[in-house]
Short mmCIF file of C-alpha atoms in Angstrom, two decimals:
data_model
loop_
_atom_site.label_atom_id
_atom_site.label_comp_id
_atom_site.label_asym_id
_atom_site.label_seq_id
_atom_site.Cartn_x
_atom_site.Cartn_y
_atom_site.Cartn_z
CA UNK A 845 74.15 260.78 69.80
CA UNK A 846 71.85 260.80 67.31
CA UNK A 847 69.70 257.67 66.75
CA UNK A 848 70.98 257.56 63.31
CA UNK A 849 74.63 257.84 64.08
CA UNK A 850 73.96 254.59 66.55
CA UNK A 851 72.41 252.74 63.96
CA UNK A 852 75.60 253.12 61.39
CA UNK A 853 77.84 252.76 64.86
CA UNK A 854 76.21 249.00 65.13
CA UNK A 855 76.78 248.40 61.66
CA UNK A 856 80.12 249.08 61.51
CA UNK A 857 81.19 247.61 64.88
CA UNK A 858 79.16 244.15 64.16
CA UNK A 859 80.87 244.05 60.61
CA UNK A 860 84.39 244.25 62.33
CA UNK A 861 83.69 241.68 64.62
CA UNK A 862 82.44 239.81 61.95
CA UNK A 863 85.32 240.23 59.88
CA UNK A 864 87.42 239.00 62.74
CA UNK A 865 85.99 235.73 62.90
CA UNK A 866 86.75 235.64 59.47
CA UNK A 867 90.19 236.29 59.73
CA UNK A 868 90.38 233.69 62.15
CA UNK A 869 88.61 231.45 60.29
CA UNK A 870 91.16 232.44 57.15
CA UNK A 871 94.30 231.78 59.18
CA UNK A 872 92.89 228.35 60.18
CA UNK A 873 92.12 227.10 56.94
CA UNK A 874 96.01 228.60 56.00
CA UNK A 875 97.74 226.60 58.92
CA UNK A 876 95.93 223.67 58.47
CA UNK A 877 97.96 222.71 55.17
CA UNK A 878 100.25 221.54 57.20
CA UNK A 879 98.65 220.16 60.18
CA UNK A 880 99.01 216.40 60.70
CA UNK A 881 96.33 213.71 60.19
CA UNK A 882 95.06 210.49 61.52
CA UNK A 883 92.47 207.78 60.31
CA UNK A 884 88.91 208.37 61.25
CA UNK A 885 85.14 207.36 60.61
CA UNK A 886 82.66 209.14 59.47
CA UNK A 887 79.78 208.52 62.28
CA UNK A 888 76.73 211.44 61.04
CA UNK A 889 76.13 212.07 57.27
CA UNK A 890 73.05 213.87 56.57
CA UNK A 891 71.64 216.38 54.53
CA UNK A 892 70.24 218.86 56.45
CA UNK A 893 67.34 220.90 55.83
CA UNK A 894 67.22 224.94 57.16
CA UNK A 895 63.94 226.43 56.65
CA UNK A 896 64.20 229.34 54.42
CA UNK A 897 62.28 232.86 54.10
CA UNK A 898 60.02 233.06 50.95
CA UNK A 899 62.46 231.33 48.25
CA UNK A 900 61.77 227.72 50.14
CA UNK A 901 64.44 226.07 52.26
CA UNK A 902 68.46 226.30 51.87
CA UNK A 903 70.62 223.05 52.57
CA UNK A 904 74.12 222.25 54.65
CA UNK A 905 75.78 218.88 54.70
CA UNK A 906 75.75 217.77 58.24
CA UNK A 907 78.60 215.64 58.52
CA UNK A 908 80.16 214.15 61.68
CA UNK A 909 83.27 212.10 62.30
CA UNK A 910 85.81 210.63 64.93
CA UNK A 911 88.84 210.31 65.53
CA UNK A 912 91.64 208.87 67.63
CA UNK A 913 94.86 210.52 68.66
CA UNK A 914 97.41 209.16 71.64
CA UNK A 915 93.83 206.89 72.54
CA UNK A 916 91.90 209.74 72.90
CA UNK A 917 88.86 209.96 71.32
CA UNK A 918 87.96 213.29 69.48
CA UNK A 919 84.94 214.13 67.53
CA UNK A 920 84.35 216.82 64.74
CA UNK A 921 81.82 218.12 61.99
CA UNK A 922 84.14 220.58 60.12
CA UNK A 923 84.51 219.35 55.94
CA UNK A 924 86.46 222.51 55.18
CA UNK A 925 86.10 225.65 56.89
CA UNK A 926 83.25 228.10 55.78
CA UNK A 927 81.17 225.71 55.50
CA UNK A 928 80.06 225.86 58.73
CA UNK A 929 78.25 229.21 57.84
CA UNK A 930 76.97 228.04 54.37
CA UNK A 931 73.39 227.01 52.95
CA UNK A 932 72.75 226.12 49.23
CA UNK A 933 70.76 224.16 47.40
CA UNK A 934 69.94 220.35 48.07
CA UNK A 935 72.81 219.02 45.05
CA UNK A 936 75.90 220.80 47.22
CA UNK A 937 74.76 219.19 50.53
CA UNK A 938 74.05 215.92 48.47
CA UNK A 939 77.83 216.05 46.80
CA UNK A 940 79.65 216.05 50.56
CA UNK A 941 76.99 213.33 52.24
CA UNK A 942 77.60 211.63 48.80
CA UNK A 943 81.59 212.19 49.12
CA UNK A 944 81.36 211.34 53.14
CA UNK A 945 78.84 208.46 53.68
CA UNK A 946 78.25 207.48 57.43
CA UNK A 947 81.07 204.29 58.06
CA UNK A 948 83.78 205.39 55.95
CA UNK A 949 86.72 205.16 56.75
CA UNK A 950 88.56 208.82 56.08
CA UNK A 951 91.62 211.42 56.65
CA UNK A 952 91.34 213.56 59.56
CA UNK A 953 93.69 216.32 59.66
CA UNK A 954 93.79 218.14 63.07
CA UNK A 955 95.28 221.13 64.81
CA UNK A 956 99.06 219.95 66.70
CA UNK A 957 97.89 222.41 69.51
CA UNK A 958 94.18 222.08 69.82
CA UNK A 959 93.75 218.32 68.83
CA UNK A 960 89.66 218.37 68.76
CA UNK A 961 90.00 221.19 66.00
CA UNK A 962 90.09 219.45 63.14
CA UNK A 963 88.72 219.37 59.11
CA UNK A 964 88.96 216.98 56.36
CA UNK A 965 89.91 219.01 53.33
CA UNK A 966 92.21 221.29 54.95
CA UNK A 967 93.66 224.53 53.06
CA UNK A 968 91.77 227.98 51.38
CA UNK A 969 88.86 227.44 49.76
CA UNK A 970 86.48 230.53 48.20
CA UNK A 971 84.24 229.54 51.28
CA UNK A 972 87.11 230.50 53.86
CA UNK A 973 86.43 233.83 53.00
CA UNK A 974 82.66 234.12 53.46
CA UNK A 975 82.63 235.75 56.86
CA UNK A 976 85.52 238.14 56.39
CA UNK A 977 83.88 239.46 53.26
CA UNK A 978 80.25 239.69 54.72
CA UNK A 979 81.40 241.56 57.99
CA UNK A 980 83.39 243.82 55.29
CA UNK A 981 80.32 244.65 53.36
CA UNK A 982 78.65 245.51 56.90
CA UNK A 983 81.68 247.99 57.59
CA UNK A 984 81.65 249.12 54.56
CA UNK A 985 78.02 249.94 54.24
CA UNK A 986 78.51 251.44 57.67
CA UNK A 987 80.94 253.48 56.41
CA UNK A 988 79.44 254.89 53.18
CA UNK A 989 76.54 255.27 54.60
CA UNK A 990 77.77 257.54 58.12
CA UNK A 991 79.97 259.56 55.29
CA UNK A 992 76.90 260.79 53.57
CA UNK A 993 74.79 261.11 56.64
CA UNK A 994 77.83 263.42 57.94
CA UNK A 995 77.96 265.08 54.36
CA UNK A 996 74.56 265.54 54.49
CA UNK A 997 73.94 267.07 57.79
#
């Protein structure tokens, strides 16, 4: 196999595993519309700095709760899902450490089946689709780019 052929191979099978996750990640933030809640506290609330390549540093909101259900203790750092895979400037991490200040008191929704999987603004958001749509570009570039290599040949 040529070396070439490998390197669009990886490309293409990363992006589908990426996309996966994404699906998963997409389902998730579908089901949990209806998933129940409970009261919790928010015990972590911090913006968090990622050092970045040559345009400076990229932000994430690191926020961290608990909750209680049937007097077990859970804990969990999920706002909304896709955000667990997203940096941006300082003011979006500001807005959720603003909107979730360590000690309040806030709604945890939670999975019925998995209790310690749990968000705070449950449903689709634009974010739930990050990681399906980047490991699509990766398949897709994988794609293209074998097709012409083929073509090419």
């Amino acid at each position: 196999m040529p070396i070439i052929s490998l390197f669009f191979t990886v490309f293409i099978l990363a992006g589908g595993i990426v996309a996966g996750f994404g699906v998963r990640n997409i389902v998730h933030a579908y089901d949990s519309r209806s998933w129940p809640h409970t009261n919790g506290t928010v015990i972590y609330s911090e913006v968090e700095r990622r050092a970045g390549s040559k345009r400076g540093s990229s932000y994430s909101p690191g926020i961290k709760y608990s909750y209680f259900i049937k007097g077990q203790q859970y804990e969990g750092d999920m706002v909304a899902f896709g955000m667990k895979s997203v940096s941006a400037g300082r003011g979006f991490a500001e807005r959720f450490v603003k909107k979730y200040p360590r000690g309040k008191d806030i709604k945890v929704f939670y999975d019925p089946s998995v209790m310690s999987t749990s968000v705070l603004e449950p449903g689709l958001s634009k974010r739930s689709f990050i990681l399906f749509a980047f490991g699509m570009s990766f398949m897709i570039f994988g794609i293209c780019f074998a097709t012409v290599a083929w073509l090419f040949k």
